[in-house]
């Protein structure tokens, strides 16, 4: 085959991928609207629209002509980005063809119905109303695992969707170390006599003022609001429809000063990753994030290592005081830094502090494995949940809304997703060891509200990589080591040992 014919084949491939990407971005717009603006009666129509578009996207992604084209190109001895584009797309193609079209449609419909039921069940704190939907989801996920194939646990097949190459057997020892060490840290810290003064937080905080402040911080971080926007939703999230339209949501309460802000900082970290993908990769397989764990490393770094850092609050406390002059008359940067890092076992994952957060993940990981491996019946989920909350966090769960109904993920049909949150913490800490060496002006920049040294580093080493590497390759290339829980645990010990004046 001539060089020109080969170029034509690559052009055909890019055109096909572009169309699939357009359909998927349209699906994302509909999902975004479903969670942000859609009126309740729109749900049944939306479910059908999503199912139809999912099925069209799946049909395109599994078109035998695409498969033949990819096999042909894979055998052509391409080099560089062309070779990577073909091998990554072929990887996706071979996975996508394992799922029959009827299954994709059935799954999409079940997701929409489960989401609708979950919203109501959570509002009423009534697991029984969600139980049949969760049963359907678990049954469908087991079938999905069978279609995809796996070695060992069927949960491996679900993990593969979110964190390629990750396995139950490699996660278990890492999570066991985190559970043991973080429980010990939480014990030491909560028993320290040096507890932060937080009484000043028990005031009313005007929601619009909170909103404006959070949006300003997002813009200061480097989130391009000409290519993004922020809205309110029940569960904060970010979603992109191409690098020039990446949106975030957060939630607000007049009783909680930090909830809306930390949600916005977190989602901004995600959104800046999507905005930082290469333009030339747009509408192709290479223009995608590496994995959910790597995605989460970005949100956690901006939310926690930066947004809950001392340098950040040196700069932003005077600005927050300007926004809330009455409430914050006598509050110093150190007071805010200590309050925003208060360690307190709590029931809600998204509000958890850094020391207890992974404990929430470990308990979900265990429950999901038991569900998928058929050791736990769906009807027994609340009991299992409540027992593990007692075990890991020492708390009693007063109702399902504060317990097993708090998260959106199962209603979306997502299991195997939660572990990526803990992995995000670990990746972030491991990367950060390198960043602190590579970027000497990092903290002096943050103290002035200049985040560009960090963002530029992330752009170069993470965002622009697209799918040219897998997560293990990225971590190895940045840090010279494979994934390890040690950097995160060292980070916790140093930060919280200092805050609580205990030796960890
Ligand atoms: Zn996140």
Short mmCIF file of N, CA, C and O in Angstrom, two decimals, residues 316-417:
data_model
loop_
_atom_site.label_atom_id
_atom_site.label_comp_id
_atom_site.label_asym_id
_atom_site.label_seq_id
_atom_site.Cartn_x
_atom_site.Cartn_y
_atom_site.Cartn_z
N UNK A 316 -5.52 33.99 50.75
CA UNK A 316 -6.98 34.13 50.58
C UNK A 316 -7.75 34.53 51.85
O UNK A 316 -8.90 34.94 51.75
N UNK A 317 -7.14 34.41 53.03
CA UNK A 317 -7.89 34.80 54.22
C UNK A 317 -8.30 36.28 54.18
O UNK A 317 -9.47 36.60 54.45
N UNK A 318 -7.38 37.21 53.83
CA UNK A 318 -7.83 38.62 53.76
C UNK A 318 -8.97 38.81 52.75
O UNK A 318 -9.86 39.62 52.97
N UNK A 319 -8.94 38.04 51.66
CA UNK A 319 -10.00 38.17 50.65
C UNK A 319 -11.33 37.62 51.16
O UNK A 319 -12.40 38.18 50.91
N UNK A 320 -11.24 36.52 51.91
CA UNK A 320 -12.46 35.94 52.48
C UNK A 320 -13.04 36.89 53.54
O UNK A 320 -14.25 37.03 53.69
N UNK A 321 -12.12 37.56 54.26
CA UNK A 321 -12.57 38.51 55.28
C UNK A 321 -13.25 39.72 54.64
O UNK A 321 -14.22 40.26 55.18
N UNK A 322 -12.76 40.11 53.47
CA UNK A 322 -13.42 41.19 52.74
C UNK A 322 -14.83 40.78 52.34
O UNK A 322 -15.76 41.58 52.34
N UNK A 323 -14.99 39.50 51.99
CA UNK A 323 -16.29 39.00 51.55
C UNK A 323 -17.25 38.84 52.74
O UNK A 323 -18.45 39.05 52.60
N UNK A 324 -16.70 38.47 53.89
CA UNK A 324 -17.53 38.25 55.09
C UNK A 324 -16.95 39.05 56.26
O UNK A 324 -16.47 38.47 57.24
N UNK A 325 -17.00 40.38 56.20
CA UNK A 325 -16.30 41.19 57.22
C UNK A 325 -16.85 40.98 58.63
O UNK A 325 -16.06 40.95 59.58
N UNK A 326 -18.16 40.80 58.77
CA UNK A 326 -18.71 40.66 60.12
C UNK A 326 -18.35 39.32 60.74
O UNK A 326 -17.91 39.23 61.88
N UNK A 327 -18.50 38.26 59.92
CA UNK A 327 -18.27 36.91 60.44
C UNK A 327 -16.79 36.65 60.73
O UNK A 327 -16.46 35.77 61.52
N UNK A 328 -15.89 37.37 60.04
CA UNK A 328 -14.47 36.99 60.12
C UNK A 328 -13.57 38.05 60.72
O UNK A 328 -12.36 38.02 60.52
N UNK A 329 -14.17 38.94 61.52
CA UNK A 329 -13.40 40.03 62.13
C UNK A 329 -12.08 39.59 62.74
O UNK A 329 -11.04 40.18 62.49
N UNK A 330 -12.13 38.55 63.56
CA UNK A 330 -10.93 38.18 64.33
C UNK A 330 -10.30 36.87 63.86
O UNK A 330 -9.61 36.21 64.62
N UNK A 331 -10.56 36.51 62.62
CA UNK A 331 -10.08 35.20 62.15
C UNK A 331 -8.79 35.38 61.35
O UNK A 331 -8.75 36.13 60.38
N UNK A 332 -7.74 34.66 61.77
CA UNK A 332 -6.42 34.79 61.12
C UNK A 332 -6.24 33.69 60.06
O UNK A 332 -6.98 32.71 60.05
N UNK A 333 -5.24 33.86 59.17
CA UNK A 333 -4.97 32.79 58.20
C UNK A 333 -4.73 31.43 58.88
O UNK A 333 -5.18 30.40 58.39
N UNK A 334 -4.02 31.46 60.01
CA UNK A 334 -3.76 30.20 60.72
C UNK A 334 -5.07 29.58 61.23
O UNK A 334 -5.24 28.35 61.16
N UNK A 335 -6.01 30.42 61.69
CA UNK A 335 -7.31 29.90 62.14
C UNK A 335 -8.03 29.20 60.99
O UNK A 335 -8.63 28.14 61.17
N UNK A 336 -8.00 29.83 59.81
CA UNK A 336 -8.70 29.24 58.66
C UNK A 336 -8.01 27.94 58.24
O UNK A 336 -8.66 26.93 58.01
N UNK A 337 -6.67 27.99 58.18
CA UNK A 337 -5.91 26.80 57.80
C UNK A 337 -6.22 25.64 58.73
O UNK A 337 -6.43 24.51 58.29
N UNK A 338 -6.31 25.92 60.03
CA UNK A 338 -6.59 24.83 60.97
C UNK A 338 -8.04 24.36 60.84
O UNK A 338 -8.32 23.17 60.89
N UNK A 339 -8.96 25.31 60.63
CA UNK A 339 -10.39 24.93 60.55
C UNK A 339 -10.67 24.11 59.29
O UNK A 339 -11.44 23.14 59.32
N UNK A 340 -10.05 24.48 58.18
CA UNK A 340 -10.35 23.81 56.92
C UNK A 340 -9.71 22.41 56.89
O UNK A 340 -10.04 21.59 56.04
N UNK A 341 -8.82 22.16 57.85
CA UNK A 341 -8.18 20.86 57.94
C UNK A 341 -8.60 20.09 59.19
O UNK A 341 -7.91 19.16 59.61
N UNK A 342 -9.71 20.49 59.77
CA UNK A 342 -10.15 19.80 60.98
C UNK A 342 -10.41 18.32 60.67
O UNK A 342 -11.10 17.98 59.71
N UNK A 343 -9.86 17.46 61.51
CA UNK A 343 -10.06 16.02 61.34
C UNK A 343 -11.18 15.58 62.27
O UNK A 343 -11.13 15.81 63.47
N UNK A 344 -12.19 15.00 61.66
CA UNK A 344 -13.32 14.54 62.45
C UNK A 344 -14.03 13.43 61.67
O UNK A 344 -14.57 13.70 60.59
N UNK A 345 -14.01 12.20 62.17
CA UNK A 345 -14.73 11.14 61.46
C UNK A 345 -16.17 11.58 61.22
O UNK A 345 -16.82 12.12 62.11
N UNK A 346 -16.64 11.41 59.98
CA UNK A 346 -17.98 11.87 59.64
C UNK A 346 -18.63 10.85 58.72
O UNK A 346 -17.98 9.94 58.21
N UNK A 347 -19.93 11.02 58.50
CA UNK A 347 -20.69 10.00 57.75
C UNK A 347 -20.60 10.20 56.24
O UNK A 347 -20.79 9.26 55.49
N UNK A 348 -20.34 11.44 55.80
CA UNK A 348 -20.46 11.76 54.38
C UNK A 348 -19.07 11.81 53.72
O UNK A 348 -18.24 12.63 54.09
N UNK A 349 -18.88 10.97 52.73
CA UNK A 349 -17.58 10.87 52.06
C UNK A 349 -17.11 12.20 51.49
O UNK A 349 -15.96 12.59 51.70
N UNK A 350 -18.00 12.89 50.73
CA UNK A 350 -17.52 14.08 50.03
C UNK A 350 -17.16 15.22 50.99
O UNK A 350 -16.53 16.18 50.59
N UNK A 351 -17.58 15.11 52.25
CA UNK A 351 -17.21 16.13 53.22
C UNK A 351 -16.07 15.68 54.12
O UNK A 351 -15.70 16.38 55.06
N UNK A 352 -15.53 14.48 53.84
CA UNK A 352 -14.51 13.91 54.74
C UNK A 352 -13.20 14.69 54.63
O UNK A 352 -12.84 15.19 53.58
N UNK A 353 -12.48 14.76 55.77
CA UNK A 353 -11.15 15.36 55.77
C UNK A 353 -10.16 14.39 55.14
O UNK A 353 -10.48 13.23 54.90
N UNK A 354 -8.93 14.88 54.93
CA UNK A 354 -7.94 14.05 54.25
C UNK A 354 -7.55 12.79 55.04
O UNK A 354 -7.17 11.79 54.45
N UNK A 355 -7.61 12.87 56.38
CA UNK A 355 -7.18 11.70 57.17
C UNK A 355 -8.20 10.57 57.12
O UNK A 355 -7.85 9.40 57.15
N UNK A 356 -9.49 10.92 57.08
CA UNK A 356 -10.52 9.86 57.11
C UNK A 356 -10.99 9.47 55.71
O UNK A 356 -11.64 8.44 55.55
N UNK A 357 -10.68 10.27 54.70
CA UNK A 357 -11.29 10.06 53.37
C UNK A 357 -11.12 8.63 52.84
O UNK A 357 -12.08 7.98 52.43
N UNK A 358 -9.90 8.14 52.85
CA UNK A 358 -9.67 6.81 52.26
C UNK A 358 -10.40 5.71 53.02
O UNK A 358 -10.68 4.65 52.44
N UNK A 359 -10.72 5.94 54.30
CA UNK A 359 -11.47 4.94 55.05
C UNK A 359 -12.87 4.77 54.43
O UNK A 359 -13.41 3.66 54.38
N UNK A 360 -13.45 5.86 53.94
CA UNK A 360 -14.74 5.79 53.25
C UNK A 360 -14.62 4.95 51.98
O UNK A 360 -15.54 4.23 51.61
N UNK A 361 -13.48 5.06 51.33
CA UNK A 361 -13.27 4.31 50.08
C UNK A 361 -13.09 2.82 50.37
O UNK A 361 -13.66 1.97 49.69
N UNK A 362 -12.32 2.52 51.40
CA UNK A 362 -12.06 1.13 51.73
C UNK A 362 -13.37 0.40 52.02
O UNK A 362 -13.60 -0.71 51.54
N UNK A 363 -14.28 1.04 52.74
CA UNK A 363 -15.53 0.34 53.08
C UNK A 363 -16.41 0.14 51.84
O UNK A 363 -17.05 -0.91 51.69
N UNK A 364 -16.40 1.09 50.93
CA UNK A 364 -17.18 0.93 49.68
C UNK A 364 -16.57 -0.17 48.81
O UNK A 364 -17.29 -0.96 48.20
N UNK A 365 -15.26 -0.19 48.74
CA UNK A 365 -14.53 -1.21 47.96
C UNK A 365 -14.92 -2.61 48.47
O UNK A 365 -15.25 -3.50 47.69
N UNK A 366 -14.93 -2.77 49.78
CA UNK A 366 -15.25 -4.09 50.34
C UNK A 366 -16.69 -4.48 50.04
O UNK A 366 -16.97 -5.63 49.69
N UNK A 367 -17.61 -3.53 50.16
CA UNK A 367 -19.03 -3.83 49.90
C UNK A 367 -19.23 -4.16 48.42
O UNK A 367 -19.93 -5.12 48.07
N UNK A 368 -18.62 -3.41 47.55
CA UNK A 368 -18.79 -3.65 46.10
C UNK A 368 -18.26 -5.03 45.72
O UNK A 368 -18.90 -5.76 44.96
N UNK A 369 -17.10 -5.39 46.24
CA UNK A 369 -16.54 -6.71 45.92
C UNK A 369 -17.50 -7.80 46.40
O UNK A 369 -17.79 -8.75 45.68
N UNK A 370 -18.00 -7.63 47.63
CA UNK A 370 -18.92 -8.64 48.17
C UNK A 370 -20.20 -8.73 47.33
O UNK A 370 -20.74 -9.82 47.14
N UNK A 371 -20.68 -7.59 46.83
CA UNK A 371 -21.89 -7.62 45.98
C UNK A 371 -21.60 -8.34 44.66
O UNK A 371 -22.35 -9.22 44.24
N UNK A 372 -20.50 -7.96 44.02
CA UNK A 372 -20.20 -8.50 42.69
C UNK A 372 -19.79 -9.98 42.79
O UNK A 372 -20.08 -10.77 41.91
N UNK A 373 -19.12 -10.34 43.88
CA UNK A 373 -18.73 -11.74 44.05
C UNK A 373 -19.83 -12.55 44.72
O UNK A 373 -19.62 -13.71 45.10
N UNK A 374 -21.02 -11.90 44.90
CA UNK A 374 -22.18 -12.63 45.37
C UNK A 374 -22.11 -13.10 46.81
O UNK A 374 -22.75 -14.08 47.18
N UNK A 375 -21.34 -12.42 47.63
CA UNK A 375 -21.27 -12.79 49.04
C UNK A 375 -22.20 -11.94 49.89
O UNK A 375 -22.38 -12.20 51.07
N UNK A 376 -22.73 -10.88 49.29
CA UNK A 376 -23.62 -9.97 50.02
C UNK A 376 -24.87 -9.77 49.18
O UNK A 376 -24.78 -9.48 47.98
N UNK A 377 -26.06 -9.93 49.82
CA UNK A 377 -27.32 -9.70 49.11
C UNK A 377 -27.62 -8.20 49.11
O UNK A 377 -27.30 -7.50 50.08
N UNK A 378 -28.23 -7.73 48.03
CA UNK A 378 -28.52 -6.29 47.92
C UNK A 378 -29.35 -5.80 49.10
O UNK A 378 -29.10 -4.71 49.63
N UNK A 379 -30.29 -6.60 49.54
CA UNK A 379 -31.16 -6.16 50.64
C UNK A 379 -30.37 -5.94 51.95
O UNK A 379 -30.80 -5.20 52.82
N UNK A 380 -29.19 -6.57 52.04
CA UNK A 380 -28.39 -6.44 53.27
C UNK A 380 -27.35 -5.32 53.21
O UNK A 380 -26.54 -5.17 54.13
N UNK A 381 -27.38 -4.53 52.13
CA UNK A 381 -26.38 -3.47 51.99
C UNK A 381 -26.41 -2.47 53.15
O UNK A 381 -25.35 -2.14 53.71
N UNK A 382 -27.61 -1.97 53.56
CA UNK A 382 -27.57 -0.98 54.66
C UNK A 382 -26.93 -1.53 55.92
O UNK A 382 -26.11 -0.84 56.55
N UNK A 383 -27.24 -2.78 56.25
CA UNK A 383 -26.68 -3.37 57.46
C UNK A 383 -25.15 -3.48 57.35
O UNK A 383 -24.40 -3.14 58.28
N UNK A 384 -24.69 -3.97 56.19
CA UNK A 384 -23.25 -4.12 55.99
C UNK A 384 -22.57 -2.75 56.03
O UNK A 384 -21.51 -2.57 56.63
N UNK A 385 -23.21 -1.79 55.39
CA UNK A 385 -22.67 -0.42 55.35
C UNK A 385 -22.50 0.13 56.77
O UNK A 385 -21.43 0.61 57.15
N UNK A 386 -23.59 0.03 57.54
CA UNK A 386 -23.58 0.63 58.87
C UNK A 386 -22.53 -0.04 59.77
O UNK A 386 -21.88 0.63 60.57
N UNK A 387 -22.38 -1.36 59.60
CA UNK A 387 -21.38 -2.07 60.42
C UNK A 387 -19.97 -1.59 60.08
O UNK A 387 -19.13 -1.41 60.96
N UNK A 388 -19.71 -1.36 58.79
CA UNK A 388 -18.36 -0.93 58.39
C UNK A 388 -18.10 0.53 58.79
O UNK A 388 -16.96 0.88 59.11
N UNK A 389 -19.14 1.35 58.77
CA UNK A 389 -18.96 2.73 59.24
C UNK A 389 -18.57 2.72 60.72
O UNK A 389 -17.72 3.48 61.17
N UNK A 390 -19.19 1.82 61.45
CA UNK A 390 -18.86 1.68 62.88
C UNK A 390 -17.41 1.21 63.03
O UNK A 390 -16.64 1.76 63.81
N UNK A 391 -17.04 0.21 62.22
CA UNK A 391 -15.70 -0.37 62.30
C UNK A 391 -14.61 0.65 61.94
O UNK A 391 -13.63 0.81 62.66
N UNK A 392 -14.79 1.35 60.82
CA UNK A 392 -13.71 2.22 60.33
C UNK A 392 -13.77 3.65 60.87
O UNK A 392 -12.76 4.32 60.96
N UNK A 393 -14.99 4.12 61.14
CA UNK A 393 -15.12 5.52 61.53
C UNK A 393 -15.68 5.70 62.94
O UNK A 393 -15.73 6.81 63.45
N UNK A 394 -16.11 4.58 63.54
CA UNK A 394 -16.61 4.63 64.92
C UNK A 394 -17.93 5.36 65.06
O UNK A 394 -18.26 5.87 66.12
N UNK A 395 -18.73 5.42 63.95
CA UNK A 395 -19.96 6.20 64.00
C UNK A 395 -21.20 5.34 63.76
O UNK A 395 -21.14 4.30 63.09
N UNK A 396 -22.33 5.80 64.32
CA UNK A 396 -23.62 5.16 64.04
C UNK A 396 -24.30 5.91 62.91
O UNK A 396 -24.33 7.14 62.90
N UNK A 397 -24.87 5.16 61.96
CA UNK A 397 -25.52 5.79 60.81
C UNK A 397 -27.00 5.99 61.14
O UNK A 397 -27.71 5.02 61.40
N UNK A 398 -27.48 7.24 61.15
CA UNK A 398 -28.86 7.49 61.58
C UNK A 398 -29.91 7.15 60.51
O UNK A 398 -31.07 7.03 60.83
N UNK A 399 -29.50 7.00 59.26
CA UNK A 399 -30.48 6.70 58.21
C UNK A 399 -29.75 6.49 56.90
O UNK A 399 -28.59 6.88 56.75
N UNK A 400 -30.47 5.90 55.91
CA UNK A 400 -29.81 5.52 54.66
C UNK A 400 -29.30 6.73 53.87
O UNK A 400 -28.31 6.63 53.15
N UNK A 401 -29.97 7.87 53.99
CA UNK A 401 -29.52 9.06 53.24
C UNK A 401 -28.11 9.45 53.66
O UNK A 401 -27.30 9.89 52.84
N UNK A 402 -27.81 9.25 54.94
CA UNK A 402 -26.47 9.56 55.47
C UNK A 402 -25.57 8.34 55.34
O UNK A 402 -24.40 8.37 55.70
N UNK A 403 -26.12 7.23 54.87
CA UNK A 403 -25.37 5.99 54.76
C UNK A 403 -25.23 5.57 53.31
O UNK A 403 -24.70 6.31 52.48
N UNK A 404 -25.79 4.39 53.00
CA UNK A 404 -25.51 3.77 51.70
C UNK A 404 -26.20 4.46 50.52
O UNK A 404 -25.96 4.09 49.38
N UNK A 405 -27.07 5.46 50.79
CA UNK A 405 -27.70 6.17 49.68
C UNK A 405 -27.01 7.49 49.36
O UNK A 405 -27.45 8.24 48.49
N UNK A 406 -25.91 7.80 50.06
CA UNK A 406 -25.33 9.15 49.90
C UNK A 406 -24.68 9.38 48.54
O UNK A 406 -24.63 10.50 48.07
N UNK A 407 -24.15 8.34 47.93
CA UNK A 407 -23.38 8.53 46.70
C UNK A 407 -24.20 8.25 45.46
O UNK A 407 -25.03 7.34 45.43
N UNK A 408 -23.89 8.97 44.40
CA UNK A 408 -24.61 8.85 43.14
C UNK A 408 -24.17 7.62 42.33
O UNK A 408 -24.89 7.13 41.47
N UNK A 409 -22.97 7.10 42.62
CA UNK A 409 -22.29 6.18 41.69
C UNK A 409 -23.08 4.91 41.33
O UNK A 409 -23.12 4.52 40.17
N UNK A 410 -23.67 4.27 42.32
CA UNK A 410 -24.38 3.01 42.02
C UNK A 410 -25.58 3.28 41.14
O UNK A 410 -25.92 2.48 40.28
N UNK A 411 -26.23 4.45 41.35
CA UNK A 411 -27.39 4.78 40.52
C UNK A 411 -26.95 5.03 39.07
O UNK A 411 -27.75 4.92 38.15
N UNK A 412 -25.69 5.35 38.87
CA UNK A 412 -25.15 5.49 37.51
C UNK A 412 -24.67 4.16 36.95
O UNK A 412 -24.15 4.11 35.84
N UNK A 413 -24.78 3.11 37.75
CA UNK A 413 -24.29 1.81 37.29
C UNK A 413 -22.79 1.67 37.43
O UNK A 413 -22.17 0.83 36.78
N UNK A 414 -22.18 2.50 38.29
CA UNK A 414 -20.71 2.47 38.43
C UNK A 414 -20.28 1.74 39.69
O UNK A 414 -20.52 2.20 40.80
N UNK A 415 -19.64 0.61 39.51
CA UNK A 415 -18.92 -0.05 40.61
C UNK A 415 -17.50 -0.31 40.12
O UNK A 415 -17.30 -0.58 38.94
N UNK A 416 -16.53 -0.21 41.04
CA UNK A 416 -15.13 -0.25 40.62
C UNK A 416 -14.60 1.15 40.43
O UNK A 416 -13.44 1.35 40.10
N UNK A 417 -15.46 2.12 40.65
CA UNK A 417 -15.13 3.53 40.45
C UNK A 417 -14.52 4.12 41.72
O UNK A 417 -13.51 4.83 41.67
#
